[in-house]
mmCIF file of C-alpha atoms in Angstrom:
data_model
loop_
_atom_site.group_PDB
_atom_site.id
_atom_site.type_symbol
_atom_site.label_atom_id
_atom_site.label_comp_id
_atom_site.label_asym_id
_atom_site.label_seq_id
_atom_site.Cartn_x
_atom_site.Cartn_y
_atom_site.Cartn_z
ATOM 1 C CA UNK A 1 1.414 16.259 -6.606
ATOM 2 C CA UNK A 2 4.077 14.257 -4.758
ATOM 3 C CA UNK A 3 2.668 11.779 -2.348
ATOM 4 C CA UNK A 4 5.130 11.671 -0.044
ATOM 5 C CA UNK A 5 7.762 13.823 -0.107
ATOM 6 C CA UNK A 6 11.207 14.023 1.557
ATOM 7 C CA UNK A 7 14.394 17.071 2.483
ATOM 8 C CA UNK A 8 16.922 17.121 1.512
ATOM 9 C CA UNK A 9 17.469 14.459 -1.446
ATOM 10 C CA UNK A 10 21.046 14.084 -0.380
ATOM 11 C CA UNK A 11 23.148 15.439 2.669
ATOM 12 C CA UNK A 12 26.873 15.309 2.771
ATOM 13 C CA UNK A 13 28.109 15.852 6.656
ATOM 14 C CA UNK A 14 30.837 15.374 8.353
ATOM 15 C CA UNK A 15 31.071 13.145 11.714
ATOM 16 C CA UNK A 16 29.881 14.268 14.675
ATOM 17 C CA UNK A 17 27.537 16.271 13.023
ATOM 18 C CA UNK A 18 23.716 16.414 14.141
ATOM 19 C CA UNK A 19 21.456 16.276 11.238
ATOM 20 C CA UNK A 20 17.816 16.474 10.411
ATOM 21 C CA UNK A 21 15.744 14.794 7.294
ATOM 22 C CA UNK A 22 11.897 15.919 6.639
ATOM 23 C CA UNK A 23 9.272 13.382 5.384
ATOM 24 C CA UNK A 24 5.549 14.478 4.548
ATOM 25 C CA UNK A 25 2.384 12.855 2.756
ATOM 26 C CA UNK A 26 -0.429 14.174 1.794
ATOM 27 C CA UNK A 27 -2.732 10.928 1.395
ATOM 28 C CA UNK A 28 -4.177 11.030 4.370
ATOM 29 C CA UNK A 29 -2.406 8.083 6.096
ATOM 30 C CA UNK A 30 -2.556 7.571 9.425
ATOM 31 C CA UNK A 31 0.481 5.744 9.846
ATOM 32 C CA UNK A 32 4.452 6.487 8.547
ATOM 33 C CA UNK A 33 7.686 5.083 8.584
ATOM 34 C CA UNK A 34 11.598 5.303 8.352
ATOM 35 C CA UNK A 35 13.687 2.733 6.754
ATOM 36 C CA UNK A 36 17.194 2.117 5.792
ATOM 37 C CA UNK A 37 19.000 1.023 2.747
ATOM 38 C CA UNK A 38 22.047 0.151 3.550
ATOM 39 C CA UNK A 39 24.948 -0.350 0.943
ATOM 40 C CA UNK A 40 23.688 -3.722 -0.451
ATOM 41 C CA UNK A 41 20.499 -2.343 -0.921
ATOM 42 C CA UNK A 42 18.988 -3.985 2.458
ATOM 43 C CA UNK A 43 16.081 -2.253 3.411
ATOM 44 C CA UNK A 44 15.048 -2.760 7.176
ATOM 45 C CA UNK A 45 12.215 -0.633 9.170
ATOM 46 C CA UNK A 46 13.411 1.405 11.906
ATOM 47 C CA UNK A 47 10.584 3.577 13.204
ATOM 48 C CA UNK A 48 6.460 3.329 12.895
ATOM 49 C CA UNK A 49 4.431 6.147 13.689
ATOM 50 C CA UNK A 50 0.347 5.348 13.901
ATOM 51 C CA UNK A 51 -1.834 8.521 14.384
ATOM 52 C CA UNK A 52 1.356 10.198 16.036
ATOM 53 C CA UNK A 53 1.981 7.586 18.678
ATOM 54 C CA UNK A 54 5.579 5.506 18.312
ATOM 55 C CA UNK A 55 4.145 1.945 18.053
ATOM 56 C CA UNK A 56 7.781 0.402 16.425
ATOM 57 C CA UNK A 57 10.744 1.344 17.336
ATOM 58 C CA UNK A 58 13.683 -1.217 16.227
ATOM 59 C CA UNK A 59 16.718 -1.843 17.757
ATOM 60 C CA UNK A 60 18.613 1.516 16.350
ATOM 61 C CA UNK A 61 21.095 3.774 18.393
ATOM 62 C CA UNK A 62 19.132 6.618 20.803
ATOM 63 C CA UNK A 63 21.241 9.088 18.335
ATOM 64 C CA UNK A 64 18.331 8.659 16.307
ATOM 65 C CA UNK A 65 14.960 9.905 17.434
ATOM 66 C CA UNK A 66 11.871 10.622 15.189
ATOM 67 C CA UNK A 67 9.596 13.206 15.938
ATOM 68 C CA UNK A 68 6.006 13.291 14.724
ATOM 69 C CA UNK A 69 4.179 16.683 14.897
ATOM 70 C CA UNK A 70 0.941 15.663 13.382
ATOM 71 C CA UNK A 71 -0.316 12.854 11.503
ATOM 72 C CA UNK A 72 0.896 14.289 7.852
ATOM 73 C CA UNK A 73 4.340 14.755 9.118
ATOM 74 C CA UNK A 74 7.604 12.386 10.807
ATOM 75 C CA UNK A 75 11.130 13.801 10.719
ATOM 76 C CA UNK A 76 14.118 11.691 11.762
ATOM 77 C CA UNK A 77 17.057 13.445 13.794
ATOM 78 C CA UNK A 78 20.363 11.699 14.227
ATOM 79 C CA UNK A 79 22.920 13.055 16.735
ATOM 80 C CA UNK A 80 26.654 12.615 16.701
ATOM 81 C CA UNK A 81 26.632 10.870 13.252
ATOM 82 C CA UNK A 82 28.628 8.088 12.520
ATOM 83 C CA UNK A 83 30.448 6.300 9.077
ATOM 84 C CA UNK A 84 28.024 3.655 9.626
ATOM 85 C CA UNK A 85 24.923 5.856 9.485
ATOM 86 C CA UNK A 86 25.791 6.700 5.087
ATOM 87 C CA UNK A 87 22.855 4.923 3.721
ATOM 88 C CA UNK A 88 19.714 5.968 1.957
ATOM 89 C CA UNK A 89 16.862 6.738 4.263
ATOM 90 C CA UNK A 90 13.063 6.155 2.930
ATOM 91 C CA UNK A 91 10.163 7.362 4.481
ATOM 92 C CA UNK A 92 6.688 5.924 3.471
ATOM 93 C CA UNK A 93 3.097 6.009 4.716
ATOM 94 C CA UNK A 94 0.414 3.741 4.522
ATOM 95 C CA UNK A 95 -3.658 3.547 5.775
ATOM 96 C CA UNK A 96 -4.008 1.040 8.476
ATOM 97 C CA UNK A 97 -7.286 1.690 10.542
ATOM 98 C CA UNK A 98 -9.996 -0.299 10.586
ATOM 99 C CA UNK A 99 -10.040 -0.732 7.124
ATOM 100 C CA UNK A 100 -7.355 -3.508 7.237
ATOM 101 C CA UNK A 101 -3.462 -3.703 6.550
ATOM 102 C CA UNK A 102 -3.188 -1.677 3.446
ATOM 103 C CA UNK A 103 -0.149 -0.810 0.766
ATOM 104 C CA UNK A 104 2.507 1.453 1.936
ATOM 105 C CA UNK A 105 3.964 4.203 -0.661
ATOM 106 C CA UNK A 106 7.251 5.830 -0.234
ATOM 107 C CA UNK A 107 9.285 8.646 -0.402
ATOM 108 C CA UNK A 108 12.245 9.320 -3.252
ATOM 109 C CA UNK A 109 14.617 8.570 -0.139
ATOM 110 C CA UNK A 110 17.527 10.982 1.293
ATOM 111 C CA UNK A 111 21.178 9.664 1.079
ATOM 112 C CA UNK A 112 23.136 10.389 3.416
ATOM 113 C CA UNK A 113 27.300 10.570 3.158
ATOM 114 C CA UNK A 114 29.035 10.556 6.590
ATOM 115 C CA UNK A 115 32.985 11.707 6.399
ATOM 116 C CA UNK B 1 12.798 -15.806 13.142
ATOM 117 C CA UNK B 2 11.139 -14.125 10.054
ATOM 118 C CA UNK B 3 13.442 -13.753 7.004
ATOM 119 C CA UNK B 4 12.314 -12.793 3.421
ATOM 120 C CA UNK B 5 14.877 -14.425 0.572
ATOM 121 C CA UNK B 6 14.580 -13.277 -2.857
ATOM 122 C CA UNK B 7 15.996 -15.917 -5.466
ATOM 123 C CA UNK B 8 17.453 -14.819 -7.857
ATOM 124 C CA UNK B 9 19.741 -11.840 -7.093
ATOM 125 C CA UNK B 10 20.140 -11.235 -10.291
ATOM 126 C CA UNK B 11 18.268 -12.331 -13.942
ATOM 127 C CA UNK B 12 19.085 -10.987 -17.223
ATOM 128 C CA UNK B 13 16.315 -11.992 -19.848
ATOM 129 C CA UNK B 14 15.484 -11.181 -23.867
ATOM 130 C CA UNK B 15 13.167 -8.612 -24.493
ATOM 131 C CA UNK B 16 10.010 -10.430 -24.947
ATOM 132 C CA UNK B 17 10.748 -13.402 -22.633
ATOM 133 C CA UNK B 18 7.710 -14.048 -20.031
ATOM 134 C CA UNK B 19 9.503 -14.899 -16.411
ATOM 135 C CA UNK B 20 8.531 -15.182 -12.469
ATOM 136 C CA UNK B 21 10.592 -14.177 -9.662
ATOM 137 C CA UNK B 22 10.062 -15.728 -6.412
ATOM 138 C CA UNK B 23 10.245 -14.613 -2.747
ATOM 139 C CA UNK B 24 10.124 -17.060 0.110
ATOM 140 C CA UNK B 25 9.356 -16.020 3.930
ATOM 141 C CA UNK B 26 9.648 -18.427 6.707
ATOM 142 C CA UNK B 27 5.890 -17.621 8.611
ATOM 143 C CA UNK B 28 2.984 -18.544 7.457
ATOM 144 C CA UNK B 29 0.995 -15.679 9.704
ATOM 145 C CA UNK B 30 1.540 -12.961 7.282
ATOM 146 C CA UNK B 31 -0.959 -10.146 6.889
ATOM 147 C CA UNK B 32 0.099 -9.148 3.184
ATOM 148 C CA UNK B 33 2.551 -9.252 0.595
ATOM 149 C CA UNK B 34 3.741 -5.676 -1.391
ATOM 150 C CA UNK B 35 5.901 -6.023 -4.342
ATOM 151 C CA UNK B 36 7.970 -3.298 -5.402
ATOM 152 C CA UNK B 37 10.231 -2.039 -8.024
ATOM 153 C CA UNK B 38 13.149 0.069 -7.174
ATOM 154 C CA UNK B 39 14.901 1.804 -10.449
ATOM 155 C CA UNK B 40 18.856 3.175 -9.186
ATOM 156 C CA UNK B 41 19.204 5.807 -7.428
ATOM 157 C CA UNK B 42 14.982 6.025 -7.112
ATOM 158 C CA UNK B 43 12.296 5.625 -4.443
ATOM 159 C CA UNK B 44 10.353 2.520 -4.546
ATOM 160 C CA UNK B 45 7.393 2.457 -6.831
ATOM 161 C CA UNK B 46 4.536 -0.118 -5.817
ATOM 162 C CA UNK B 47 3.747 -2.933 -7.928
ATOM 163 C CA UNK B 48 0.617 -5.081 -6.093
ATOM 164 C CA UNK B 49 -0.050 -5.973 -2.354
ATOM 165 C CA UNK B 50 -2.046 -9.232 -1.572
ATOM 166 C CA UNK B 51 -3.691 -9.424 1.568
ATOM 167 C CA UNK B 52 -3.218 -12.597 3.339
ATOM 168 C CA UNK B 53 -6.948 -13.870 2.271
ATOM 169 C CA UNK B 54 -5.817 -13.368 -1.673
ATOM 170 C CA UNK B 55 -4.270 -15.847 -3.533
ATOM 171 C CA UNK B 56 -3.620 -13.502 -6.784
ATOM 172 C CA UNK B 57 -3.549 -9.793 -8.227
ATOM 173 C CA UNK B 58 -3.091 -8.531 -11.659
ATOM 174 C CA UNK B 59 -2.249 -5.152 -12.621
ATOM 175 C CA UNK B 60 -1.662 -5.077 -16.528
ATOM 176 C CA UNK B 61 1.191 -7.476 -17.440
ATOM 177 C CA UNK B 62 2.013 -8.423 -14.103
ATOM 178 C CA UNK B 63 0.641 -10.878 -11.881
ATOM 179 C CA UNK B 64 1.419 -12.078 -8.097
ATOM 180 C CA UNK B 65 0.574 -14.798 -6.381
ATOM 181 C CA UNK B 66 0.630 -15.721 -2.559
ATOM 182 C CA UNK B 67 0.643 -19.227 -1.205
ATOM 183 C CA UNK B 68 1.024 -18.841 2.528
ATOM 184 C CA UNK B 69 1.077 -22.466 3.391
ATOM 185 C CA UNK B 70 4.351 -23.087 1.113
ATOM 186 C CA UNK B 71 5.423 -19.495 2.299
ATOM 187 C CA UNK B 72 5.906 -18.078 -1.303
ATOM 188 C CA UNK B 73 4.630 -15.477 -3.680
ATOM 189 C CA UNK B 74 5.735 -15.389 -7.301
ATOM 190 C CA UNK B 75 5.590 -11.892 -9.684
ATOM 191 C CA UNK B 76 5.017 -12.824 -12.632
ATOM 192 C CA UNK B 77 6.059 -10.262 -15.775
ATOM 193 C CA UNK B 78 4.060 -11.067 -19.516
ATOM 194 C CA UNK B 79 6.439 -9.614 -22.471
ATOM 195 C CA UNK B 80 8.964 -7.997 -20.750
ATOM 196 C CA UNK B 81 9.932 -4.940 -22.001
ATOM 197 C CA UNK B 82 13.937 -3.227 -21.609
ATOM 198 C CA UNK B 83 11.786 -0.496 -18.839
ATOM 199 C CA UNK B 84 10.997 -3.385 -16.758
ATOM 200 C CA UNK B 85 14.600 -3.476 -15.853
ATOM 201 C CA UNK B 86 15.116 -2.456 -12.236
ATOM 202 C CA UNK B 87 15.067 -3.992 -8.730
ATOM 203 C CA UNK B 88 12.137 -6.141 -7.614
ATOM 204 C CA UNK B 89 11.544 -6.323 -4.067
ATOM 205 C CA UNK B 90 8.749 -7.755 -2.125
ATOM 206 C CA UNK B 91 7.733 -7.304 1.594
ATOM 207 C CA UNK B 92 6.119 -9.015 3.588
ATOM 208 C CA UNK B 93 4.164 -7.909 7.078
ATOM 209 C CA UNK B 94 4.118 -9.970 9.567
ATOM 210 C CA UNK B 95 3.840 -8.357 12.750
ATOM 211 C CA UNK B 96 5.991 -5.548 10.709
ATOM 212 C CA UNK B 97 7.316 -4.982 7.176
ATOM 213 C CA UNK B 98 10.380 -7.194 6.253
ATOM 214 C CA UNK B 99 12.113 -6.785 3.029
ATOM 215 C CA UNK B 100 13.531 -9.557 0.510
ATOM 216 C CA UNK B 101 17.070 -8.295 -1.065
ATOM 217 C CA UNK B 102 15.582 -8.191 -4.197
ATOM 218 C CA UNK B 103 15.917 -9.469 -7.906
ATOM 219 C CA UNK B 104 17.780 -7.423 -9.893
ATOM 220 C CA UNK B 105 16.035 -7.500 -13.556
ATOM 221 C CA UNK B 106 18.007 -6.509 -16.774
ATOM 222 C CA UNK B 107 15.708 -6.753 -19.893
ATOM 223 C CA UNK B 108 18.016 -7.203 -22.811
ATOM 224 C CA UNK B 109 16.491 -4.988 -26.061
#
């Protein structure tokens, strides 16, 4: 079974487009995340999600808004897409609680091509 | 500011060879340390994660070690084989997770 999962594995769009990329886990986590790889394989944290509440949100454009429905689930949602936004996105999930700051496991990642 | 720098970019070993690859972060007031392999075009697969109290983990030939006070961890691979080739990355948390640009590994056969 696939721990955390993410839709589509790629997405080809062109600009201006609004687009929409699924990320699930099944562990149990309370807590997800979105990251970016960009071209030189930098990855940098753009969104947390703990027990469905935002509690990071990094300095990305408002044309990208996550959306938590429950604790198992955190979809990303980019608006009016860009060039700049072709990267590989990751999602991942970890434990935190009281239990202490525990390992985070991610997703086979989504790239997204912008044209 | 808290960075994570990965040295070497790049290594290209013998199959066989033992070898470390470092990663430095500038903060001492780190919570834990993940490291990571990433093979192309894949996910990223975890390796170990020391928590901040830990100076060491071992998982079969692989061993990491944290020293907070120098603000370094080393990954350490025994007998590396031509699969360990990929992209080692660690991360660190701090108040969030910041990533290293990783060692790219290339195990010769």
């Amino acid at each position: 079974d696939t721990a955390v999962s993410q839709t589509p594995k790629y997405l080809v769009t062109q600009m201006g487009n609004d687009k929409s990329i699924k990320c699930e886990q099944n562990l149990g986590h309370d807590t997800m995340y979105w990251y970016k790889q960009d071209s030189k394989k930098f990855l940098k944290i753009m969104f947390s999600y703990n027990n469905k509440e935002l509690i990071i949100n990094e300095t990305v454009p408002n044309r990208f808004s996550p959306k938590s429905p429950d604790k198992a689930h955190l979809n990303l949602h980019i608006n009016s897409l860009e060039l700049g936004d072709s990267a590989v996105y990751f999602c991942a999930s970890s434990q935190e609680g009281t239990s202490g700051y525990n390992e985070q496991f991610f997703g086979p990642g989504t790239r997204l091509t912008v044209l | 500011k808290q960075e994570v720098t990965q040295i070497p970019a790049a290594l290209s070993v013998p199959e066989g060879e033992n070898l470390v690859l470092n990663c430095s972060f500038t903060d001492s007031a780190i919570y834990n340390l993940q490291w990571f392999r990433q093979d192309p075009g894949k996910g990223l697969t975890s390796l170990l994660l020391i928590q901040s109290s830990q100076r060491e983990q071992t998982s079969g030939r692989l061993n990491a070690s944290l020293d907070k006070s120098s603000g370094r961890s080393t990954l350490y691979i025994a007998a590396s084989q031509p699969g360990d080739s990929a992209t080692y990355l660690c991360a660190v948390r701090f108040n969030k997770f910041y990533f290293g640009s990783g060692t790219k590994l290339n195990v010769k056969p």
